[in-house]
mmCIF file of C-alpha atoms in Angstrom:
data_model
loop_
_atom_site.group_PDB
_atom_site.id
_atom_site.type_symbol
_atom_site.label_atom_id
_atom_site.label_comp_id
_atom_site.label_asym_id
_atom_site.label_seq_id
_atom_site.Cartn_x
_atom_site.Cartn_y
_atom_site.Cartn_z
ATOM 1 C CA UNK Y 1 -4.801 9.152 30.848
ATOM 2 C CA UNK Y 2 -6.080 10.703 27.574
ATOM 3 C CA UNK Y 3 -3.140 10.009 25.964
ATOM 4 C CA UNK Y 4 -3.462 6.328 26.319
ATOM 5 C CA UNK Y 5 -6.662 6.411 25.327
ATOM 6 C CA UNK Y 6 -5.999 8.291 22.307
ATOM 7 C CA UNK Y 7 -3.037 5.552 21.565
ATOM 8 C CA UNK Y 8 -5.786 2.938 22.069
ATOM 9 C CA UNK Y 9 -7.738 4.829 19.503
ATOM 10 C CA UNK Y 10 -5.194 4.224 17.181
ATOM 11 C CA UNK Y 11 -4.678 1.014 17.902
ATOM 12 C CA UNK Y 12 -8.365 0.054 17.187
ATOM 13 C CA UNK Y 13 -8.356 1.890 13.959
ATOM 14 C CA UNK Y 14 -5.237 0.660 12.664
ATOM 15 C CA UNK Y 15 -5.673 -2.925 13.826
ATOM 16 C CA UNK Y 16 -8.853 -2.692 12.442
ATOM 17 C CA UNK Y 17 -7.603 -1.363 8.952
ATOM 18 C CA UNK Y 18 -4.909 -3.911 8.367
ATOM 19 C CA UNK Y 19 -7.453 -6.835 8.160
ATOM 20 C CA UNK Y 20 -10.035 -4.914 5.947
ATOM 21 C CA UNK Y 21 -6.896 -3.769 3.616
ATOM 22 C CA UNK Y 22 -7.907 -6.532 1.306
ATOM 23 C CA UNK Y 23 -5.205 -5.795 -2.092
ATOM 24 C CA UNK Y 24 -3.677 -3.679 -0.584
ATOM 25 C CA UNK Y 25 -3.170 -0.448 1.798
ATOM 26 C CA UNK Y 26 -4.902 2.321 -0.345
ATOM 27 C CA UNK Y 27 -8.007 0.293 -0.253
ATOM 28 C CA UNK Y 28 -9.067 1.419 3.038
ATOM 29 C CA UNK Y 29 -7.272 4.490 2.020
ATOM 30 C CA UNK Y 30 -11.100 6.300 2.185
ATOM 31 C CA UNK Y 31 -12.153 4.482 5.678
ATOM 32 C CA UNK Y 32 -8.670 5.829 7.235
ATOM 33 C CA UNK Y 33 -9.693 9.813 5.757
ATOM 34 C CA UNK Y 34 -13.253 8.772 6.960
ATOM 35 C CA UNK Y 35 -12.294 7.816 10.478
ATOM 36 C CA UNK Y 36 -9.269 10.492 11.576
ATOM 37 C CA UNK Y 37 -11.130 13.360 9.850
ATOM 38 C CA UNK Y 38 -14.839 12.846 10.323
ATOM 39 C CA UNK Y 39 -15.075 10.036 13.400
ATOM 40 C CA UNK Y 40 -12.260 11.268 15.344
ATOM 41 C CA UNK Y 41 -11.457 14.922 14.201
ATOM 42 C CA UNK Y 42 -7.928 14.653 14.745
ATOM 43 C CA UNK Y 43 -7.152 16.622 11.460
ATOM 44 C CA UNK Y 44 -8.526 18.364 8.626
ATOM 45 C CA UNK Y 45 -8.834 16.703 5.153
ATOM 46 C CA UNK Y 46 -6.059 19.135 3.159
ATOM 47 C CA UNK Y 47 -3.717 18.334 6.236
ATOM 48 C CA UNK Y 48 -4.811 14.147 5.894
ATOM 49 C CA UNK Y 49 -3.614 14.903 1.865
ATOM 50 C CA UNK Y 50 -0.809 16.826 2.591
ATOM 51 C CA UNK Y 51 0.172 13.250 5.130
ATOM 52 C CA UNK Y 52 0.121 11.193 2.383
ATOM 53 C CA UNK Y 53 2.138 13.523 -0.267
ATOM 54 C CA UNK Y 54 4.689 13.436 2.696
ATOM 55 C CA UNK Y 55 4.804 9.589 2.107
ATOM 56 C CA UNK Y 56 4.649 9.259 -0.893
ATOM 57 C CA UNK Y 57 7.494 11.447 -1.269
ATOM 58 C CA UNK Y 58 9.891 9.233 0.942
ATOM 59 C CA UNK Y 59 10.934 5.712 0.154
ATOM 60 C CA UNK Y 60 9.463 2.601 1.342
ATOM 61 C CA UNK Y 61 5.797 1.620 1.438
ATOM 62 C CA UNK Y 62 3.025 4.368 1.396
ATOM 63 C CA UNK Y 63 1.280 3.160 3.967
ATOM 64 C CA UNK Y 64 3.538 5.183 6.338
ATOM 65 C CA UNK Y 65 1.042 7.624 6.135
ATOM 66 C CA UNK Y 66 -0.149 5.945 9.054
ATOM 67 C CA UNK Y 67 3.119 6.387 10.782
ATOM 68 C CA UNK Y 68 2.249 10.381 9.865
ATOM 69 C CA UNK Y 69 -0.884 10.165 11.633
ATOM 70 C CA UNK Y 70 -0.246 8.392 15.034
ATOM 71 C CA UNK Y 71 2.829 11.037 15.120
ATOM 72 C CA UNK Y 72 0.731 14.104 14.497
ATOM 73 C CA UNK Y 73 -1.781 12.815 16.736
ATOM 74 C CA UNK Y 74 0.286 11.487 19.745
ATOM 75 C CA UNK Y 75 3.683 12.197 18.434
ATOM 76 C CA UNK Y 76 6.201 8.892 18.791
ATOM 77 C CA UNK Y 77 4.644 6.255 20.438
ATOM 78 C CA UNK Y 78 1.390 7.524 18.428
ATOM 79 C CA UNK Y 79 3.862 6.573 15.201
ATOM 80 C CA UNK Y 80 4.873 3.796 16.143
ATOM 81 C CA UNK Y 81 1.670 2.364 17.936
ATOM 82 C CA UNK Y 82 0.095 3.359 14.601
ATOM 83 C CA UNK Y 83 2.615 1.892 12.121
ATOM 84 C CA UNK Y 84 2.681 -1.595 14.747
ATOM 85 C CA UNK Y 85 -1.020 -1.902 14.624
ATOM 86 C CA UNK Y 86 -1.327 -1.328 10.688
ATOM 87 C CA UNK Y 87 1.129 -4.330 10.703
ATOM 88 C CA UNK Y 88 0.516 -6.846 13.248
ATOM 89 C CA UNK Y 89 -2.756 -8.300 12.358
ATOM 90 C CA UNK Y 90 -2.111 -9.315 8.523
ATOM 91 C CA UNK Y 91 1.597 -9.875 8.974
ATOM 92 C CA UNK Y 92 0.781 -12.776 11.980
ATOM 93 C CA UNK Y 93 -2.155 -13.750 9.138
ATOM 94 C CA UNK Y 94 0.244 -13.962 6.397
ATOM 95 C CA UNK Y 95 2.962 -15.898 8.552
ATOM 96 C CA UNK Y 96 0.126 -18.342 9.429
ATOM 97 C CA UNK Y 97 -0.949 -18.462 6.102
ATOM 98 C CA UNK Y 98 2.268 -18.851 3.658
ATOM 99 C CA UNK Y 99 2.515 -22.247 4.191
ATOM 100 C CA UNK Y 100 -0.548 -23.855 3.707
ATOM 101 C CA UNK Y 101 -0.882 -21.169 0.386
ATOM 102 C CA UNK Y 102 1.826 -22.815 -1.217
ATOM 103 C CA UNK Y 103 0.326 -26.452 -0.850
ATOM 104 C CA UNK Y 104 -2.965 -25.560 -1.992
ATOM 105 C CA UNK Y 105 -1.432 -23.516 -5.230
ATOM 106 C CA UNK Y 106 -3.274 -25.566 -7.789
ATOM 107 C CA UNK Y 107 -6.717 -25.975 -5.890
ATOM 108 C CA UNK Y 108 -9.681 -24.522 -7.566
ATOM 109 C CA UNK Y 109 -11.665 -23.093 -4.750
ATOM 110 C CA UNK Y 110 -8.402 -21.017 -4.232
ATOM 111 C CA UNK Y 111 -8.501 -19.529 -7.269
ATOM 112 C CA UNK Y 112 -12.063 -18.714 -7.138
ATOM 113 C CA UNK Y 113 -11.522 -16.756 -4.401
ATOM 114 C CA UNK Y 114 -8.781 -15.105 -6.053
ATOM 115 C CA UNK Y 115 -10.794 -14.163 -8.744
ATOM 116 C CA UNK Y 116 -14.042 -13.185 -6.954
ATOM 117 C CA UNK Y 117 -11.737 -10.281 -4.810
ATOM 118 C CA UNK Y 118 -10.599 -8.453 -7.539
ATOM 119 C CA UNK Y 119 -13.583 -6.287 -8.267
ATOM 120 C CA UNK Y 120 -13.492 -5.292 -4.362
ATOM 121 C CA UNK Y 121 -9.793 -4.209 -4.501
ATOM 122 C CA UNK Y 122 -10.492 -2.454 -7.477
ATOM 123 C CA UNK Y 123 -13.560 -0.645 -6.438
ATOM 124 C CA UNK Y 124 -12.092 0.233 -3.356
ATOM 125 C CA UNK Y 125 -8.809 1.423 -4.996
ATOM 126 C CA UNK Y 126 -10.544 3.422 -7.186
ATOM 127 C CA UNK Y 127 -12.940 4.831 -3.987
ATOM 128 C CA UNK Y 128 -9.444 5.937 -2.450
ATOM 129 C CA UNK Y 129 -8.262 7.895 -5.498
ATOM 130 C CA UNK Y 130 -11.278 9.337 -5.840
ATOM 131 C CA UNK Y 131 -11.169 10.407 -1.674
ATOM 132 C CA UNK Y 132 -8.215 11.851 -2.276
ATOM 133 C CA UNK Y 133 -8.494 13.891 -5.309
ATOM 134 C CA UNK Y 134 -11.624 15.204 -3.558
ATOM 135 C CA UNK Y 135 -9.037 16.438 -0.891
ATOM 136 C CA UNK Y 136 -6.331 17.903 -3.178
ATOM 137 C CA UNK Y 137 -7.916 19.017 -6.495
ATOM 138 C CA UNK Y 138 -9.221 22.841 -5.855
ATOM 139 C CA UNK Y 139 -8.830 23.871 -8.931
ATOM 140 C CA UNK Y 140 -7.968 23.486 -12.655
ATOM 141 C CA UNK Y 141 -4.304 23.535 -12.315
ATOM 142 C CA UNK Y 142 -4.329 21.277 -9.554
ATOM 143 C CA UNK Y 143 -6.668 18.861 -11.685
ATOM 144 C CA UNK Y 144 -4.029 19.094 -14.394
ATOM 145 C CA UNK Y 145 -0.926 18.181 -12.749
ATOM 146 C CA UNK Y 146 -3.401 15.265 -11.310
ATOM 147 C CA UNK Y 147 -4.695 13.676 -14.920
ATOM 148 C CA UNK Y 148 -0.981 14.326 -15.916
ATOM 149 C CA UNK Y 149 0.868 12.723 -13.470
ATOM 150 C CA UNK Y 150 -1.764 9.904 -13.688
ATOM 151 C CA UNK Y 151 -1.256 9.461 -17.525
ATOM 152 C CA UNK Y 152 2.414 9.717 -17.182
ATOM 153 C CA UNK Y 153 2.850 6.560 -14.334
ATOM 154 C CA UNK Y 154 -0.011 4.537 -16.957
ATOM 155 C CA UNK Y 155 1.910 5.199 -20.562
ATOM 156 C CA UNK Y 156 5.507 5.495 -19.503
ATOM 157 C CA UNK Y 157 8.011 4.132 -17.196
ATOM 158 C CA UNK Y 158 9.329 7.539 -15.704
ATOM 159 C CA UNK Y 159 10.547 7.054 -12.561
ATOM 160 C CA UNK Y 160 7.482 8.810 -10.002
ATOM 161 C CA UNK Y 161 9.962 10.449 -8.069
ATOM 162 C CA UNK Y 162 10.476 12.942 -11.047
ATOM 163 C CA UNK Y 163 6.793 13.119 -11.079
ATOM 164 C CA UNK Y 164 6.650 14.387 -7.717
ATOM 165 C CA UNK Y 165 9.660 16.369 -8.127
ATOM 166 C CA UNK Y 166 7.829 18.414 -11.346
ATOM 167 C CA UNK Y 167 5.094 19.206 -9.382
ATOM 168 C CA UNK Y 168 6.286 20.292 -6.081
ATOM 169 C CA UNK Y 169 8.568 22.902 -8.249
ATOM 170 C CA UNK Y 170 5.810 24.187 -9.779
ATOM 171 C CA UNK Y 171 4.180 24.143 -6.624
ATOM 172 C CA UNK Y 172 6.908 26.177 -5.629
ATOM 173 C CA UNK Y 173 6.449 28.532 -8.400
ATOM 174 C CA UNK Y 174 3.008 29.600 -7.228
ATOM 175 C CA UNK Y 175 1.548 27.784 -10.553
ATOM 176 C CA UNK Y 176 -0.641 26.109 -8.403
ATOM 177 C CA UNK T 4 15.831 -13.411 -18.354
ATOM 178 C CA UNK T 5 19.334 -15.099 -18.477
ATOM 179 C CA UNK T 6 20.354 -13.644 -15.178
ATOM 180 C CA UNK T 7 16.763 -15.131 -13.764
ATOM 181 C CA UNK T 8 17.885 -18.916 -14.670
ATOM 182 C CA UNK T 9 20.924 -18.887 -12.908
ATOM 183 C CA UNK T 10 21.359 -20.865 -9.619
ATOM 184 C CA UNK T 11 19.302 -20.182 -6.455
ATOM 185 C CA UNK T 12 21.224 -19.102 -3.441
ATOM 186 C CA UNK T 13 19.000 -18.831 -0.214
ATOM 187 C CA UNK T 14 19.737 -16.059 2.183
ATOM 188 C CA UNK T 15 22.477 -17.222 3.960
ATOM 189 C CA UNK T 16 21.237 -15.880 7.406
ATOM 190 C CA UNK T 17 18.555 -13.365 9.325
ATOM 191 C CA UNK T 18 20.999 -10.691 8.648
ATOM 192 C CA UNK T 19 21.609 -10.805 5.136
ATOM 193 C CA UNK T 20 17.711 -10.960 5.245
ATOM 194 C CA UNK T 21 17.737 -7.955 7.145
ATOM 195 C CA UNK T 22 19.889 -6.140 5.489
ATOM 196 C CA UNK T 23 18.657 -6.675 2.127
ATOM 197 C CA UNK T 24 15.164 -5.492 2.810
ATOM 198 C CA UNK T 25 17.049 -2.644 4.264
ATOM 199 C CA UNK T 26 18.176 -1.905 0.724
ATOM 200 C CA UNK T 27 14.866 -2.145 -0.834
ATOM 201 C CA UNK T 28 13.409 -0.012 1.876
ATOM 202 C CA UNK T 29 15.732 2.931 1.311
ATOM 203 C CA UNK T 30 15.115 2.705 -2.553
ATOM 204 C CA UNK T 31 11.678 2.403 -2.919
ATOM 205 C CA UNK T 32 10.326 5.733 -3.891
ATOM 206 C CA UNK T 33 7.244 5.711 -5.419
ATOM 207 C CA UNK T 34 6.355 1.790 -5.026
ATOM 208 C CA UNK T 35 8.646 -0.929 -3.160
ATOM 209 C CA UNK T 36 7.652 -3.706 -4.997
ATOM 210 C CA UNK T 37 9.747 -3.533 -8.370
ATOM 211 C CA UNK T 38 13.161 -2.908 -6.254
ATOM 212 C CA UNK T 39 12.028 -5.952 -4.074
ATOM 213 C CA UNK T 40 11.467 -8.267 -7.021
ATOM 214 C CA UNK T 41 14.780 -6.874 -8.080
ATOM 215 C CA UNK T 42 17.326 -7.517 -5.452
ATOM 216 C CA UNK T 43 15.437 -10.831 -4.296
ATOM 217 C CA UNK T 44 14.824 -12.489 -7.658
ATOM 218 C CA UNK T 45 17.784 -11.071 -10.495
ATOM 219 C CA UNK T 46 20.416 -9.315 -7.437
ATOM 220 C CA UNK T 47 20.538 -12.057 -4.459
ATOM 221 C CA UNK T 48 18.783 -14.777 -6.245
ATOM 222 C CA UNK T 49 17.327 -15.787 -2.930
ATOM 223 C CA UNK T 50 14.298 -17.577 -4.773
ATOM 224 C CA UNK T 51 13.182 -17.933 -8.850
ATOM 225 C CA UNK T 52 11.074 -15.652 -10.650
ATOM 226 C CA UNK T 53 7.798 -17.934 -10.510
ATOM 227 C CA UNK T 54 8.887 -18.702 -6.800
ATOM 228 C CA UNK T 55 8.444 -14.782 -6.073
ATOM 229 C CA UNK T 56 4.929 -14.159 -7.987
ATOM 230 C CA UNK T 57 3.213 -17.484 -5.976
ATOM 231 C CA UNK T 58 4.609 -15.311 -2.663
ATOM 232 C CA UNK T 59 3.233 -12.611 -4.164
ATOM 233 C CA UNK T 60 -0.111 -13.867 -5.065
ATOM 234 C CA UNK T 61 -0.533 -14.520 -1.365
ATOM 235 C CA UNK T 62 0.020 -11.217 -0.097
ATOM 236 C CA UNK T 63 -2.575 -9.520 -2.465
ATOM 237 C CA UNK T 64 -5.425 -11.961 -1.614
ATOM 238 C CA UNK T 65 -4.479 -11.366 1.817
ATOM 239 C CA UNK T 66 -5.457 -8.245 3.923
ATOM 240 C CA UNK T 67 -2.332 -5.934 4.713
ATOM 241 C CA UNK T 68 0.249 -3.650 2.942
ATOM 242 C CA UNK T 69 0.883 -6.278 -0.167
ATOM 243 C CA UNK T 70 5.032 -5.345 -0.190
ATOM 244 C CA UNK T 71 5.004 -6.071 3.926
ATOM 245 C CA UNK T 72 3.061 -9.272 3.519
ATOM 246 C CA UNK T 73 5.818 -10.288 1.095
ATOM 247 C CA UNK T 74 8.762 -9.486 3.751
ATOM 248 C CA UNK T 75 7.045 -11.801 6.169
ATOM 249 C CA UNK T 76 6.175 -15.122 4.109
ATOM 250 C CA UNK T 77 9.376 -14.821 2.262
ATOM 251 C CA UNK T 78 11.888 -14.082 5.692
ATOM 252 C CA UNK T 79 9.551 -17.426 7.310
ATOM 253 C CA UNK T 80 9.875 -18.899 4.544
ATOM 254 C CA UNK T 81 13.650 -19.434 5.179
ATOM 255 C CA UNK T 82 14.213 -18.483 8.236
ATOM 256 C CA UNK T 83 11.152 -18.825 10.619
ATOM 257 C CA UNK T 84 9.682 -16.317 12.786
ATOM 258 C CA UNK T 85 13.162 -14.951 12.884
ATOM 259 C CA UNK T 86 13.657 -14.796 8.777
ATOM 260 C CA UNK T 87 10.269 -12.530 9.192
ATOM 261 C CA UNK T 88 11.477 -10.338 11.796
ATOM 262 C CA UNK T 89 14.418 -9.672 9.992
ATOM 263 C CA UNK T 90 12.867 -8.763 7.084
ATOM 264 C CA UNK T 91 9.824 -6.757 7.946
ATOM 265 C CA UNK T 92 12.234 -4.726 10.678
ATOM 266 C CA UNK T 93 14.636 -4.153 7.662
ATOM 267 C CA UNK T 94 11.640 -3.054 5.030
ATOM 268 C CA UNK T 95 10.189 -0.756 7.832
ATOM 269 C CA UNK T 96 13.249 0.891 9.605
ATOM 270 C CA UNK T 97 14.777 3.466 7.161
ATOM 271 C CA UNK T 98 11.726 4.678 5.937
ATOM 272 C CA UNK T 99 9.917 5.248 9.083
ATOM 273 C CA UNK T 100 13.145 7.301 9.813
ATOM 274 C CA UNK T 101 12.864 9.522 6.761
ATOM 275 C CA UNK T 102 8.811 9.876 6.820
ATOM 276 C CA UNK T 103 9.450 10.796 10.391
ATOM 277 C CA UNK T 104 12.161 13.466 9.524
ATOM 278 C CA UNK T 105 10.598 14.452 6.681
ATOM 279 C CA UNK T 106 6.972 15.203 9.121
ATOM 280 C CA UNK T 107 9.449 17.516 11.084
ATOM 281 C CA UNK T 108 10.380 19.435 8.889
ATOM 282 C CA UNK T 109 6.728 19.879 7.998
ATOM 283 C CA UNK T 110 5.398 20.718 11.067
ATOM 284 C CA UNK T 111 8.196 23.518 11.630
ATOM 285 C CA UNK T 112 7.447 25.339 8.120
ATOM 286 C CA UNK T 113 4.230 24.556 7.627
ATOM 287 C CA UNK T 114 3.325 28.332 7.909
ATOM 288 C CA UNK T 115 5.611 29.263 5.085
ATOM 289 C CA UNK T 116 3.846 29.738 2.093
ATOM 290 C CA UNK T 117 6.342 28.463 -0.271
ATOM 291 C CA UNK T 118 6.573 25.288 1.980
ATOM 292 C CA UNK T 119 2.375 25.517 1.830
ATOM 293 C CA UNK T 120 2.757 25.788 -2.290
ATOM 294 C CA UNK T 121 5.334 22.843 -2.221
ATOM 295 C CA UNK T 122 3.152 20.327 -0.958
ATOM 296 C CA UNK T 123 -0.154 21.330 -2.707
ATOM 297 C CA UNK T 124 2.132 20.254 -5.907
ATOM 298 C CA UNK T 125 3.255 16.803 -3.981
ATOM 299 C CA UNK T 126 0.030 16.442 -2.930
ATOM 300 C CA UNK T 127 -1.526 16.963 -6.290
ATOM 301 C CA UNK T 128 1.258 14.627 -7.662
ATOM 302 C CA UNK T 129 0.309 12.124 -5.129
ATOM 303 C CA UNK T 130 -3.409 11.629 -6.261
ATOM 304 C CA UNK T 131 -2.127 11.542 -9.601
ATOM 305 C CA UNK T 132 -0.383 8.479 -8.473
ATOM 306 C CA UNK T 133 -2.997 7.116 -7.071
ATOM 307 C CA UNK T 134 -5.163 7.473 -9.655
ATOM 308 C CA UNK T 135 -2.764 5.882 -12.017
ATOM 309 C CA UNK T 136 -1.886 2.813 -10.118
ATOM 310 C CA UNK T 137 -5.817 1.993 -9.234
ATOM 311 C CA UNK T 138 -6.194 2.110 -13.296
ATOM 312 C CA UNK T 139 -3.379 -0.036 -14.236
ATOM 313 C CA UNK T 140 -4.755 -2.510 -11.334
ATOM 314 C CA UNK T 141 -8.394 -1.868 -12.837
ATOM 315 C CA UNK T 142 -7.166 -2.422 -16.474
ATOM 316 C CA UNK T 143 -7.418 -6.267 -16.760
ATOM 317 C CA UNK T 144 -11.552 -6.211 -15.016
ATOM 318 C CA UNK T 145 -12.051 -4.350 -18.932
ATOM 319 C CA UNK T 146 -13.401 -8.083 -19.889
ATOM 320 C CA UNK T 147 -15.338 -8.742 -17.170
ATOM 321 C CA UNK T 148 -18.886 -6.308 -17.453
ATOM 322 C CA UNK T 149 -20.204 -8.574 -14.045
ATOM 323 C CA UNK T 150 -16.337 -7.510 -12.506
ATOM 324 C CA UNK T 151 -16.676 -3.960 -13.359
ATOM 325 C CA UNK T 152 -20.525 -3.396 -12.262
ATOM 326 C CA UNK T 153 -19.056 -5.124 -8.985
ATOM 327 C CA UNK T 154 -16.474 -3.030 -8.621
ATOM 328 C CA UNK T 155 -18.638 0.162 -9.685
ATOM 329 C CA UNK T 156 -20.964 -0.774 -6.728
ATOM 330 C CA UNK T 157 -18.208 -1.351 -4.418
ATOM 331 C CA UNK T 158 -16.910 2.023 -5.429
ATOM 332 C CA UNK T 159 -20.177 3.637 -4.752
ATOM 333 C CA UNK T 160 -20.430 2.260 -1.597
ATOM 334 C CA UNK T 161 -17.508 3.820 -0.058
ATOM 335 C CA UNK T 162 -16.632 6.788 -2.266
ATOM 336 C CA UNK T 163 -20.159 7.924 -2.904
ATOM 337 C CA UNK T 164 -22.659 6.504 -0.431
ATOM 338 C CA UNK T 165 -19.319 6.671 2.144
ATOM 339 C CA UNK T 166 -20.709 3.504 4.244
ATOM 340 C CA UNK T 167 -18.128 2.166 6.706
ATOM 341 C CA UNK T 168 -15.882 -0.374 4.958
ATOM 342 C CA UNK T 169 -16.220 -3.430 7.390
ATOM 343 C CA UNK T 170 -19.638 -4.194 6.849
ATOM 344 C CA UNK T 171 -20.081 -2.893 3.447
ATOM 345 C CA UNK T 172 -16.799 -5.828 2.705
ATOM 346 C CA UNK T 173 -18.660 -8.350 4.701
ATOM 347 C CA UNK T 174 -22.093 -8.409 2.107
ATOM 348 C CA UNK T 175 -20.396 -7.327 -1.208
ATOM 349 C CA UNK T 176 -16.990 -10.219 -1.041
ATOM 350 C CA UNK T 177 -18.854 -12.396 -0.448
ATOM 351 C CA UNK T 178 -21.517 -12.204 -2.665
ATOM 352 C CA UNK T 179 -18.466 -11.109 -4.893
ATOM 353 C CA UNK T 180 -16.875 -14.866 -4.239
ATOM 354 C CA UNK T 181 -20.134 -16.310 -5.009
ATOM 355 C CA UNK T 182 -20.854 -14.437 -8.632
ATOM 356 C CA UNK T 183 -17.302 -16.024 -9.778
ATOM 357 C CA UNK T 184 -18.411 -19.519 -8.318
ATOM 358 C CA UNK T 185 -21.833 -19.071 -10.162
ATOM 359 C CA UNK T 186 -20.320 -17.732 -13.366
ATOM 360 C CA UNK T 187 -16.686 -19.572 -14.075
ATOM 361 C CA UNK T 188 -14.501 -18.168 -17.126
#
């Protein structure tokens, strides 16, 4: 019976997370850390980093780190109870919403809106950097390859995937 | 863009939907939303350029994963519930596959130490990334000094004072909402 309620767990937190994930998934990118390291326990922080490198590194979008987590915690149906309940809520929201968007393009309490959520998803954005560069940067080196890889994705248009690929060599190399 | 201004053609079915959210899926390292722009706007042509952004706009204001947002209002958008299952099943099937396989593959060498050196590089990479996008997102808020002390106190909130995010978003959007009523551009 633990099981389910552990999938239930995830189902609340996930569910929970795709309506606050207001511009985006790595805004609640700190509440998700918050809730399966501290709240639940489920996992260290280095192994909730190491999660996310692991999707960042595949295709498709990065919130499949949630995928990561309902598998490590209760292995498939944990992934895909996880990655259902990320969806579900704003999906439904956005097929409910699409329409009546497009009529209302033009109206000025729409935009107002628009423009009164930006600080929030950039605050928050920002907050779930910052979460996770607490997790992965241990020392100088690590900093480094952070501010560089950083610098590179803001003044060039290098593909990230060599980005990754740089590092995790000289990860490999022990440079790390 | 010349190839943007030629004709429209809609998807001609759910699985030509489907299948080319497969394609974006399996391409999008490092950020979906470029190769979905790509093979819906200049590749298929399924809608215009502007068409796409007004989509897009949507799925940032609302709550969710922005690129999975788009799969849904643009698969209803010509097909029904159907056009979005067909989409959002293509977007999400190959990569949970991979992110799956890849986990694996993790979990069985985690305890090698040149597996454990690998990933503190990827995962150092990864906040790099992070880091980055959040900045280029931040970068047009430089105008705004009532955007940025809104988003420094949002910031605080969660990354400093690390208050739960549902009821520190329910006082500071709104109140957010109401400073750009109270103070129009």
């Amino acid at each position: 019976m633990s099981e389910m309620a552990t999938l239930g767990s995830l189902a609340g937190l996930y569910g929970e997370l795709s309506l606050l994930a207001v511009g985006g998934g790595n805004t609640v990118l700190p509440e998700m850390k918050r809730q399966v390291v501290d709240v639940q326990g489920w996992m260290t922080g280095p192994e909730f980093a190491a999660l996310y490198a692991l999707a960042q590194a595949s295709p498709g979008p990065n919130m499949l780190v949630s995928t990561l987590v309902g598998w490590r915690v209760a292995g498939l149906p944990g992934a895909l109870v996880a990655t259902l309940s990320l969806c579900a809520p704003s999906c439904l929201l956005t097929f409910f919403t699409a329409s009546a968007w497009y009529r209302f393009r033009h109206a000025q309490w729409r935009r107002t809106i628009q423009r009164g959520l930006v600080p929030m998803t950039v605050g928050l954005l920002m907050a779930g950097a910052a979460v996770l560069c607490e997790a992965t940067v241990v020392n100088w080196q690590n900093a480094a390859v952070t501010l560089v890889v950083a610098a590179a994705l803001l003044f060039s248009r290098l593909n990230p995937l060599w980005l990754m690929a740089a590092a995790a060599s000289l990860g490999l190399c022990g440079l790390l | 863009m010349d190839s943007e201004a030629t004709e429209i053609h809609p998807p001609a079915s759910r699985m030509a939907l489907f299948l080319g959210f497969l394609w974006v899926g399996l391409c999008g390292f490092g950020g979906v939303l470029p190769w979905a722009r790509r093979m819906v706007v200049e590749q298929r042509r399924w809608m215009s350029g502007p068409d796409f952004t007004d989509i897009l706009a949507l799925c940032q204001f609302l709550p969710g994963p922005n690129i999975i947002n788009v799969s849904v209002a643009l698969g209803s958008r010509f097909w029904g519930v159907g056009g979005a299952l067909a989409a959002f099943t293509g977007l999400m099937a190959a990569p949970m596959v991979v992110v799956l396989l890849l986990g694996v593959i993790y979990e069985r060498y985690a305890g090698v130490p040149a597996v454990q050196h690998l990933f503190i590089g990827l995962a150092s990479a990864a906040s790099g990334l992070v880091l980055g996008t959040s900045l280029k997102i931040a970068a047009p808020l430089r105008t705004s000094p009532i955007g940025i002390a809104l988003a420094v106190v949002a910031f605080a909130a969660v990354a400093v004072f690390r208050l739960p995010l549902l009821p520190t978003l329910l006082v500071l959007a709104p109140a957010s909402v109401l400073i750009a009523w109270r103070f129009p551009v």
